[in-house]
CSV table of C-alpha atoms and ligand atoms in Angstrom, one decimal:
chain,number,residue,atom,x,y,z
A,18,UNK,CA,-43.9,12.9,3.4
A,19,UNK,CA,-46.5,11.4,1.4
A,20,UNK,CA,-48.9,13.5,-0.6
A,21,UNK,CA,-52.1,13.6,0.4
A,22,UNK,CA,-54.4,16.0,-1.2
A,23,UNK,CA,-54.5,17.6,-4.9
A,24,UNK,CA,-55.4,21.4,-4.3
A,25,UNK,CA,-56.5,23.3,-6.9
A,26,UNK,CA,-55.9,27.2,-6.7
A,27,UNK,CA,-59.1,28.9,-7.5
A,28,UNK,CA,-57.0,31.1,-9.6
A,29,UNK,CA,-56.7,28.6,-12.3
A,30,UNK,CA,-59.7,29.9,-13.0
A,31,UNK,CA,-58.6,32.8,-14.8
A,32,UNK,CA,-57.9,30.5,-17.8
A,33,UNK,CA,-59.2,27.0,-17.5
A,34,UNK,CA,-62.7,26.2,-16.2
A,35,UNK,CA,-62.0,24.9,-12.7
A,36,UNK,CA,-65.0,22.6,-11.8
A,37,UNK,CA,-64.0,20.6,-15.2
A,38,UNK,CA,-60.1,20.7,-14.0
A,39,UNK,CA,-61.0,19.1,-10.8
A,40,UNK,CA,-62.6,16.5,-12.7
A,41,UNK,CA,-59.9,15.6,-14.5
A,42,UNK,CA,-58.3,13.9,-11.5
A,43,UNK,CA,-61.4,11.4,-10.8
A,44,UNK,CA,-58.6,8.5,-11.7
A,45,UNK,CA,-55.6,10.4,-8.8
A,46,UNK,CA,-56.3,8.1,-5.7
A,47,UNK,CA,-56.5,11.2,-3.5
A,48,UNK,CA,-59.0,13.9,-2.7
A,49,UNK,CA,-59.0,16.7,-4.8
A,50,UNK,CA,-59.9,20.1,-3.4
A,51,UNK,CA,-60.9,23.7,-5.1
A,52,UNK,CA,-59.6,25.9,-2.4
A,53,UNK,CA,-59.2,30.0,-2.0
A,54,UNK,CA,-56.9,32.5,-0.7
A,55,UNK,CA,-57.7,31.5,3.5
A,56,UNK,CA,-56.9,27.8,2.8
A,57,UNK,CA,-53.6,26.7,4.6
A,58,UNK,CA,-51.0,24.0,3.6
A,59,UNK,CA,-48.4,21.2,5.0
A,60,UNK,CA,-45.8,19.3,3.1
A,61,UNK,CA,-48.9,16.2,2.7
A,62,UNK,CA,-50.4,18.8,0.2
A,63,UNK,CA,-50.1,19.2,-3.1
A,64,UNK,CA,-50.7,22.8,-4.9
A,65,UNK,CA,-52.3,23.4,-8.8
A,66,UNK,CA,-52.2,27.0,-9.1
A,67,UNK,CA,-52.1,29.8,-12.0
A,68,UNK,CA,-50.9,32.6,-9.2
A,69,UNK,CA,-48.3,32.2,-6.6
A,70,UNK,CA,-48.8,32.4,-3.1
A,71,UNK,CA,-47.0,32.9,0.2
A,72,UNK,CA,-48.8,30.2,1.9
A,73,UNK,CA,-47.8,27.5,-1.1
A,74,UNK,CA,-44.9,27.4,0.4
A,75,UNK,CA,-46.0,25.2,3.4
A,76,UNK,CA,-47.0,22.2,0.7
A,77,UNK,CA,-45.0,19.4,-0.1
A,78,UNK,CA,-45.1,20.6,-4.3
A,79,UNK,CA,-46.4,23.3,-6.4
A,80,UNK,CA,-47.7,23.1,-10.2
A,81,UNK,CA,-47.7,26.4,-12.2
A,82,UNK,CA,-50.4,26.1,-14.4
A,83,UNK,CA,-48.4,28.3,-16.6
A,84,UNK,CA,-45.4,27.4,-18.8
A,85,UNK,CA,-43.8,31.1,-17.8
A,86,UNK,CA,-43.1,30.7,-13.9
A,87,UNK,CA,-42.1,34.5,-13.5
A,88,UNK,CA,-43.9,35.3,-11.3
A,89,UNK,CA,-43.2,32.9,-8.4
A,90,UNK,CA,-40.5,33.7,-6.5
A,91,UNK,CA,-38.0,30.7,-7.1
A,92,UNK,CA,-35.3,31.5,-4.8
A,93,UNK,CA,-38.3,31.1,-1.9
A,94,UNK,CA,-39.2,27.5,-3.1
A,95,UNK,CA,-35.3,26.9,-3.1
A,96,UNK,CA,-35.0,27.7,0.4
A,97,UNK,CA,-38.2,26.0,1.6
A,98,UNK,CA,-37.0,23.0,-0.2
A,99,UNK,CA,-40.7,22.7,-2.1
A,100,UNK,CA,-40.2,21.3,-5.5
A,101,UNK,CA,-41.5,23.7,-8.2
A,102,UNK,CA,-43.3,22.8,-11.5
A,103,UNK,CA,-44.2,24.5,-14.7
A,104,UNK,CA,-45.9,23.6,-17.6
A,105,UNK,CA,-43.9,23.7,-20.5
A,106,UNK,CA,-43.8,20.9,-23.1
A,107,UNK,CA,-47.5,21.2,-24.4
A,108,UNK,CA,-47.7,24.6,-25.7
A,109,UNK,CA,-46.2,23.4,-29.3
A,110,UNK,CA,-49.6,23.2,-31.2
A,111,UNK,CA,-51.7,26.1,-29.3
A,112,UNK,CA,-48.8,28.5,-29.6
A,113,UNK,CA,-47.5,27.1,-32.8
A,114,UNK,CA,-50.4,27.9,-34.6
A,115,UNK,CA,-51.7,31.2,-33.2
A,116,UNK,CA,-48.0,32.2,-34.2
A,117,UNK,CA,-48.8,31.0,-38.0
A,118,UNK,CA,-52.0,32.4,-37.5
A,119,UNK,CA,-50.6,35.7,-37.6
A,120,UNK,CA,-47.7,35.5,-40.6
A,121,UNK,CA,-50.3,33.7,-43.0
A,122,UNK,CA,-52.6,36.5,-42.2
A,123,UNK,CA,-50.3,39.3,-42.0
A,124,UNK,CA,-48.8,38.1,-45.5
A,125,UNK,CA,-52.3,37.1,-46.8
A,126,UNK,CA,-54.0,40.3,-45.2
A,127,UNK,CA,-56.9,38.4,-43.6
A,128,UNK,CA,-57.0,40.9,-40.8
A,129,UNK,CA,-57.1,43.8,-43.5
A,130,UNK,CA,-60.4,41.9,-45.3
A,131,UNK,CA,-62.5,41.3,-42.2
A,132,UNK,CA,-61.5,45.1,-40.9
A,133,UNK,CA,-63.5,46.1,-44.4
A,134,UNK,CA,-65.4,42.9,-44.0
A,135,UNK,CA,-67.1,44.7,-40.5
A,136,UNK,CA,-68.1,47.9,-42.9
A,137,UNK,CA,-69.8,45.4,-45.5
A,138,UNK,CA,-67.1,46.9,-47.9
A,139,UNK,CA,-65.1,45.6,-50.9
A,140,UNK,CA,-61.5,46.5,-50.4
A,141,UNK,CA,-59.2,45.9,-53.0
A,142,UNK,CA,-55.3,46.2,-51.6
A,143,UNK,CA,-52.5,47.5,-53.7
A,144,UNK,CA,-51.1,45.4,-55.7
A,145,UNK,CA,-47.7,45.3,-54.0
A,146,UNK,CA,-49.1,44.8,-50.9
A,147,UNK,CA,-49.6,41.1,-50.7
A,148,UNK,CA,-47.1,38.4,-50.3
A,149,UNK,CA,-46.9,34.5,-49.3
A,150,UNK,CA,-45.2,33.1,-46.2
A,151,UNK,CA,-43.5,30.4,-48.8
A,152,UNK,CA,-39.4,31.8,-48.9
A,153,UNK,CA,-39.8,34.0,-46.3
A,154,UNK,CA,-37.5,34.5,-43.2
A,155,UNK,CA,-38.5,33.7,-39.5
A,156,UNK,CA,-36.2,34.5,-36.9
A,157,UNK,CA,-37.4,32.3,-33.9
A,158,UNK,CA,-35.9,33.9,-30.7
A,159,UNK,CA,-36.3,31.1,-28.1
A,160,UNK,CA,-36.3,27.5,-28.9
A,161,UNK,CA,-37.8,25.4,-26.5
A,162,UNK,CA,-41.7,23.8,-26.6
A,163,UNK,CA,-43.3,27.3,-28.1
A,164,UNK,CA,-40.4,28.1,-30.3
A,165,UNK,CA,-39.9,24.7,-31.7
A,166,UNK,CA,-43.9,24.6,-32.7
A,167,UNK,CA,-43.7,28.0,-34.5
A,168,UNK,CA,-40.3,26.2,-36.3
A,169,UNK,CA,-41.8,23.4,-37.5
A,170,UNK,CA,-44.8,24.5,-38.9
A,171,UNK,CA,-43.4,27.9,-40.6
A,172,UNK,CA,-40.6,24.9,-41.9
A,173,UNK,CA,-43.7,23.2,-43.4
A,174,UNK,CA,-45.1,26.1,-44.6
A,175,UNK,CA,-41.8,26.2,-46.6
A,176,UNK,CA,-40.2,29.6,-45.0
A,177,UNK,CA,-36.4,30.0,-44.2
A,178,UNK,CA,-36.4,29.2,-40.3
A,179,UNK,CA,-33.7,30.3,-38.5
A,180,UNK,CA,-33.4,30.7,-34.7
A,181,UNK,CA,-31.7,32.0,-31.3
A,182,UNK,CA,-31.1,30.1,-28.2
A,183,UNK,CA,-27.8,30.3,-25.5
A,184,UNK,CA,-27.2,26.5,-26.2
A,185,UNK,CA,-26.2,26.1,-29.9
A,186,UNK,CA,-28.1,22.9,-30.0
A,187,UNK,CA,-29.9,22.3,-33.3
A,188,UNK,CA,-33.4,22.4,-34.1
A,189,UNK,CA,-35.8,20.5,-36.7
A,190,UNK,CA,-36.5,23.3,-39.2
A,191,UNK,CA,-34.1,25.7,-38.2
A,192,UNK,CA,-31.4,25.7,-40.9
A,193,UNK,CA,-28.7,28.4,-38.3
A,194,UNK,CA,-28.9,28.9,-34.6
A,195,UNK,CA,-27.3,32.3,-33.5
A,196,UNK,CA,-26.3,33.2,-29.7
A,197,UNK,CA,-28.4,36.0,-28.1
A,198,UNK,CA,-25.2,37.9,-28.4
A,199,UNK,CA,-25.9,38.1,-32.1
A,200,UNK,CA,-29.5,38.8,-32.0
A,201,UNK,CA,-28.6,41.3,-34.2
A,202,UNK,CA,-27.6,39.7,-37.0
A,203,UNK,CA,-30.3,37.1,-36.6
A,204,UNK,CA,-33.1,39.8,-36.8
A,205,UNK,CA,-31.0,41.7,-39.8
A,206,UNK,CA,-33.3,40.1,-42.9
A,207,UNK,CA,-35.7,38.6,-40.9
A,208,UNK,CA,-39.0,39.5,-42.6
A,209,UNK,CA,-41.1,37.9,-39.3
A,210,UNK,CA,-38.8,37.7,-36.1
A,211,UNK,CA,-41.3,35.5,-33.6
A,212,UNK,CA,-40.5,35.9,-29.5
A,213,UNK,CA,-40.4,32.3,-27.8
A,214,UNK,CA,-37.9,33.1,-25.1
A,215,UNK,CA,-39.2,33.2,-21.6
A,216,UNK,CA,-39.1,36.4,-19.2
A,217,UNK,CA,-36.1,36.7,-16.8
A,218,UNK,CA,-33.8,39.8,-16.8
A,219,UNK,CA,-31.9,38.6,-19.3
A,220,UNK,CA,-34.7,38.6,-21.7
A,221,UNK,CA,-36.4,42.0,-20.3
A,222,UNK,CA,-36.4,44.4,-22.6
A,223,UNK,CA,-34.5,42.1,-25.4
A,224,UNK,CA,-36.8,44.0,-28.1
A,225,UNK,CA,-36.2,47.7,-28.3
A,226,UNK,CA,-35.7,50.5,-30.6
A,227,UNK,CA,-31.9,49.2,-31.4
A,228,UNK,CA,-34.0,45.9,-32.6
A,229,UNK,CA,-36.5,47.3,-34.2
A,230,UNK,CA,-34.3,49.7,-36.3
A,231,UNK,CA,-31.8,46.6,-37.2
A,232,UNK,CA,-35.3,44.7,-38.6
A,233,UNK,CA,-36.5,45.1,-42.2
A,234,UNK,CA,-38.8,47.9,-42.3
A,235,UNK,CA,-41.1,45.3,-44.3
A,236,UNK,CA,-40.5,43.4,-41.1
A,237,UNK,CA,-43.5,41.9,-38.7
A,238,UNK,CA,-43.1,41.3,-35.1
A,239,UNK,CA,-44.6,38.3,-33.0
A,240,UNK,CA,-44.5,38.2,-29.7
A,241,UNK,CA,-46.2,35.2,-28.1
A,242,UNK,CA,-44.1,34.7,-24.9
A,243,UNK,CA,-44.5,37.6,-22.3
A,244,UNK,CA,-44.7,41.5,-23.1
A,245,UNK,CA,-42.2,42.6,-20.8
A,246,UNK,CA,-39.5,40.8,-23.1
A,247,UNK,CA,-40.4,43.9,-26.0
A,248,UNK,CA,-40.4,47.5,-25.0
A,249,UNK,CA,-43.9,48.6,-25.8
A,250,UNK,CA,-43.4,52.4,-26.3
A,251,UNK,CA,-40.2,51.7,-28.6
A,252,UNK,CA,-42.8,49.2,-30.3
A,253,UNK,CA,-45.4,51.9,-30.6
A,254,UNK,CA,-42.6,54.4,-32.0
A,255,UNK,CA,-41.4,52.0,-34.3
A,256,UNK,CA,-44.8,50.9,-36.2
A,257,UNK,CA,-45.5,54.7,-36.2
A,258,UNK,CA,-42.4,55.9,-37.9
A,259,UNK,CA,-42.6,52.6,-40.2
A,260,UNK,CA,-39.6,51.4,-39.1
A,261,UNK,CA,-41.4,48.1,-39.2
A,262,UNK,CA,-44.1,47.3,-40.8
A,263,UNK,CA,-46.6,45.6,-38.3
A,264,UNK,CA,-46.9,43.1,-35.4
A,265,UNK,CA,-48.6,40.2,-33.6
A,266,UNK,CA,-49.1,40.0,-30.3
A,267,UNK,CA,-50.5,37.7,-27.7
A,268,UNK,CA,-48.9,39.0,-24.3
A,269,UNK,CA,-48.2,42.7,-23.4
A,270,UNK,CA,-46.6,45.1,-20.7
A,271,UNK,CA,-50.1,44.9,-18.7
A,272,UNK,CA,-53.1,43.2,-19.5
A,273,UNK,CA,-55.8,43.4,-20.1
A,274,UNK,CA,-54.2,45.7,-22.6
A,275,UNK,CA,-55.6,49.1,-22.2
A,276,UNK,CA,-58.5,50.4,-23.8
A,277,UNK,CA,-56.5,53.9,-24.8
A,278,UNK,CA,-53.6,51.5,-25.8
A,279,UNK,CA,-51.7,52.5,-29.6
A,280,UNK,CA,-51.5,49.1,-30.3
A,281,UNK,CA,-55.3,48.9,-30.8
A,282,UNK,CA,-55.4,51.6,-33.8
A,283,UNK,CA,-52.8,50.1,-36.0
A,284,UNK,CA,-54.0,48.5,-39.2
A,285,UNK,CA,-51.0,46.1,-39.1
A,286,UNK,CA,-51.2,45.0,-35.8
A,287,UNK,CA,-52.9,41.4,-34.9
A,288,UNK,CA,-53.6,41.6,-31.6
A,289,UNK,CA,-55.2,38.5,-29.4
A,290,UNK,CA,-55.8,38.3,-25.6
A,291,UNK,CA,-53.2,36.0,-23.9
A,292,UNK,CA,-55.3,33.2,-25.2
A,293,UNK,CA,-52.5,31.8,-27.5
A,294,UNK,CA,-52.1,28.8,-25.9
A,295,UNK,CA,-56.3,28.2,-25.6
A,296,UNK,CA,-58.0,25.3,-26.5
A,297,UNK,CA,-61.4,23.5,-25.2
A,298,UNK,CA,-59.0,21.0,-23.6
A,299,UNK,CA,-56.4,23.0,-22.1
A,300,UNK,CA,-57.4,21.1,-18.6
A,301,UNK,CA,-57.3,18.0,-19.6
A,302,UNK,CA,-53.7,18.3,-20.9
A,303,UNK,CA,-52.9,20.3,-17.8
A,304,UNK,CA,-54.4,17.5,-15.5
A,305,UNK,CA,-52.4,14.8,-17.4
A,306,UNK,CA,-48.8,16.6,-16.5
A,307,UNK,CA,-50.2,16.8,-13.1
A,308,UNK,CA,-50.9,13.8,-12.6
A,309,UNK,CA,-47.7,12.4,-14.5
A,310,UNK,CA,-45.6,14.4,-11.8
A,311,UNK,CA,-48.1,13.2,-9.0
A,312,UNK,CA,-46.9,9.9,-9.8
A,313,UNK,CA,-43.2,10.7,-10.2
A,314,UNK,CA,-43.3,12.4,-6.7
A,315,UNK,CA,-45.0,9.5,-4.9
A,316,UNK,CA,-42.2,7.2,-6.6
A,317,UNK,CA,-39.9,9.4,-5.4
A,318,UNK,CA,-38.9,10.3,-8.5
A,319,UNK,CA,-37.2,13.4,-10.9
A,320,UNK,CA,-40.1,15.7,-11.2
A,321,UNK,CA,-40.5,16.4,-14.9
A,322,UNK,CA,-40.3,20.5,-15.1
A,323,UNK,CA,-39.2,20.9,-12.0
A,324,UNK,CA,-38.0,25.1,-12.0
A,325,UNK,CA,-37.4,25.2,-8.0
B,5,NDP,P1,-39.0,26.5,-22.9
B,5,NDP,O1,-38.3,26.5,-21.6
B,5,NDP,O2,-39.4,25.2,-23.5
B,5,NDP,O3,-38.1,27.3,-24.0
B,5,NDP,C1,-37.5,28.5,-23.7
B,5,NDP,C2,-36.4,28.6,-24.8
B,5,NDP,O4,-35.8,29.9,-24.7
B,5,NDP,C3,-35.3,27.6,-24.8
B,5,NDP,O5,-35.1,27.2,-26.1
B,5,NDP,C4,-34.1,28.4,-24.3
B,5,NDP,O6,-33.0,27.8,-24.9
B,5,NDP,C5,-34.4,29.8,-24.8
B,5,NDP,N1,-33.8,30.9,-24.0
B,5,NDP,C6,-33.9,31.1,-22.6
B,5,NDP,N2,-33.2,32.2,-22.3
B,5,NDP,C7,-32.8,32.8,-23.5
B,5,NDP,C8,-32.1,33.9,-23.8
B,5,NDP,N3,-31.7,34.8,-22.8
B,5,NDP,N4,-31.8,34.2,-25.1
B,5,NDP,C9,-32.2,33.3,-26.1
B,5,NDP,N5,-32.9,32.2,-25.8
B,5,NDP,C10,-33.2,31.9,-24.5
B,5,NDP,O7,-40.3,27.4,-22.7
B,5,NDP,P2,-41.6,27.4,-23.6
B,5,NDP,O8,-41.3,27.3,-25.0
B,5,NDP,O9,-42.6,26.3,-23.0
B,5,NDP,O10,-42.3,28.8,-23.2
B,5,NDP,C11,-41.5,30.0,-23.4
B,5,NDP,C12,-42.3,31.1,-22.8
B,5,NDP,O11,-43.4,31.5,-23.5
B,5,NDP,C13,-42.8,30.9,-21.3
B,5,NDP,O12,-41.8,31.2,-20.4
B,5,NDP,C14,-44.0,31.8,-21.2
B,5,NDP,O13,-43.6,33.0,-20.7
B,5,NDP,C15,-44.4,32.0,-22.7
B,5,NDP,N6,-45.7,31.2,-23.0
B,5,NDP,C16,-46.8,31.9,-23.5
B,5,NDP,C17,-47.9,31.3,-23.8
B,5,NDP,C18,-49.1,32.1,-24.3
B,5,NDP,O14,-50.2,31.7,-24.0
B,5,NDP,N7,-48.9,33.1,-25.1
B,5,NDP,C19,-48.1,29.8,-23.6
B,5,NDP,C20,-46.9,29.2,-23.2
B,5,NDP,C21,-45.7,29.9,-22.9
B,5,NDP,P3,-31.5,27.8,-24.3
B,5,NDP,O15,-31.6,27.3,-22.9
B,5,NDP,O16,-30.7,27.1,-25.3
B,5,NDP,O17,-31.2,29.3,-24.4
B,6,7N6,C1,-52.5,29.5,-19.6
B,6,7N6,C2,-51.2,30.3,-19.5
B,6,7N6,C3,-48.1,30.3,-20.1
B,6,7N6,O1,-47.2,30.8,-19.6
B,6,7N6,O2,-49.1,32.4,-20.2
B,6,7N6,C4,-49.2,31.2,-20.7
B,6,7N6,O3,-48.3,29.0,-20.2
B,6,7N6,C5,-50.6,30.6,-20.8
B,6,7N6,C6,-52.8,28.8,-18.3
C-alpha cells in the first residue's frame, strides 16, 4: 500500500527538537504527525523514530533516526516484511570533527589549559609533553560514513591514516587497510586508534585489555561509535596502570555516564555526551533522507539504507 502519513516518534526528541523536525516536512504531500507511545499503526503509515517499538511493526516503513540501528530488532522487521531504515551517510562532518577535536587537543593539551583555565591558573606543561597531530598514526577501525570523515580530515591534517574494515576496499586517506583479524597489528604503533565500526556481536567487546596492552602506551583512544564496542573496566584499568596514555569518548557502556564513573577523574580523558554527531541542523539533514526514501518508496523503489 500507499503511504499515507509521516509519524514522527516523540522519542526523536531525545536529540533533535521535534516541533522543528515536523516542520521540515511542510514540502511531503502528506500529513505529518508527532505521536506517543498509545498511537497505533497500518502498512499506510510511515514511522520517524529514535527508539524502537513493538507496535512499528504494523507500518508500512520505519526510519531510525540513528545511524546505529542496534537496538531494533532486525530479524522482527524481516519477518513482518517492514522495510527498515537508518541514517548513515551524513555523520562524516559531525563525527569527523568531534573525532579531530579530540587528537588536536589531546596532542595540543587544550583540555589540560581550560582544566587550569577554570582555577584562573597559569600552567606550564613539561616540556615533553606536547606534540602535533602532523606524522602521527591513526588507526581508523571502521570505515564507513563516520570512519571515512575521521580519515580524511586526520589525512589533511597530514597524519599517517591507516584503517580496518572486513571488505579490503580502499579508502581516500588511508594508505593500508587491515582485516579485523589483524586488529592487532593495526593498533601496534598506532599513537590514536579511533572506533568507527558499528555495534553487533562481532564488534562487542572488540577493545579490551589484549588491545589496550598491544597499543602504545603514549597511545590515545577514541571511541565515537557505541560504548559497548570497548570494555569500560579494562579501559579504566588500562588508563590507570598507564598502559595508555588517555582517551576520547563520545558513547559509553550506559549513559548518561555515571556521576561516580573513573572516566570522569582522568586528566587525559575527553569526554563528550553522545552529542558527536550534533549540530543546529541535525533535523533538517535528517528530514531530507526522509523524505529522499519517502519518495523512493512511493516510486516503489530501493530504499537507500535499508537494514531490514
Ligand atoms: P557505516 O555502516 O557507514 O560504516 C561502518 C563501517 O564499519 C564499515 O566501513 C564496515 O566496513 C565496518 N565494519 C563493520 N563491521 C566491522 C567489523 N566487525 N570489523 C571491522 N569493521 C567493520 O556506519 P557509520 O559510519 O554511519 O556509523 C558507524 C557507527 O557509529 C554506527 O553504527 C553508530 O553506532 C555510530 N555512530 C555514532 C554517532 C555519534 O553520535 N557518536 C553518530 C553516527 C554513528 P566493512 O563492511 O568493510 O567491514
Ligand atoms: C543522533 C544519534 C547515531 O547512531 O547515536 C548516533 O546516529 C547519533 C540522533
Amino acid at each position: 500500500p500507499q503511504l499515507e502519513r509521516l509519524c514522527v516518534h516523540e522519542s526523536v526528541s531525545t536529540k533533535i527538537p521535534v516541533e522543528g523536525f515536523a516542520e521540515a516536512f511542510a514540502d511531503l504531500d502528506v500529513p505529518v504527525e508527532v505521536v506517543g507511545d498509545d498511537e497505533t499503526f497500518d502498512r499506510t503509515d510511515a514511522v520517524a523514530s529514535f527508539r524502537p517499538r513493538d507496535a512499528f511493526l504494523d507500518a508500512g516503513w520505519v526510519h531510525c533516526i540513528r545511524a546505529g540501528y542496534d537496538e531494533f530488532d532486525t530479524d522482527a522487521y524481516e519477518a513482518e516484511g517492514v522495510p527498515l531504515t537508518n541514517s548513515t551517510g551524513i555523520h562524516d562532518t559531525t563525527v569527523g570533527e568531534i573525532a579531530v577535536g579530540y587528537m588536536v587537543s589531546l596532542a595540543r593539551m587544550l583540555h589540560v589549559y581550560r582544566d587550569h583555565q577554570n582555577e584562573n591558573h597559569w600552567f606550564e606543561p613539561d616540556y615533553e609533553r606536547p606534540f602535533t597531530v602532523e606524522n602521527e598514526r591513526l588507526c581508523v577501525v571502521g570505515l564507513g560514513t563516520l570512519g571515512r570523515g575521521i580519515a580524511e580530515r586526520a589525512d589533511a591534517l597530514g597524519m599517517d591514516v591507516v584503517g580496518v574494515r572486513r571488505s579490503q576496499e580502499s579508502v581516500p586517506g588511508v594508505s593500508e587497510i587491515y582485516h579485523p583479524d589483524d586488529l592487532h597489528e593495526a593498533i601496534d604503533g598506532a599513537r590514536f586508534v579511533a572506533i568507527a565500526v558499528p555495534h553487533t556481536p562481532e564488534t562487542e567487546g572488540m577493545f579490551s585489555t589484549p588491545e589496550f596492552e598491544v597499543m602504545r602506551d603514549d597511545a590515545y583512544l577514541i571511541n565515537v561509535a557505541r560504548g559497548p564496542i570497548v570494555d569500560e573496566d579494562g579501559l579504566i584499568e588500562a588508563l590507570d596502570a598507564g598502559t595508555i596514555a588517555g582517551a576520547g569518548l563520545d558513547v559509553f557502556e550506559t549513559e548518561p555516564l555515571p556521576e561516580d564513573n573513573p572516566l570522569w577523574d582522568f586528566e587525559e580523558v575527553i569526554i563528550s555526551p553522545h552529542r558527536g554527531s550534533a549540530t543546529n541542523r541535525y533535523h533538517l539533514d535528517i528530514a531530507d533522507l526522509v523524505m529522499e526514501i519517502f519518495e523512493q518508496h512511493r516510486a516503489g523503489e530501493e530504499l537507500r539504507n535499508r537494514v531490514a
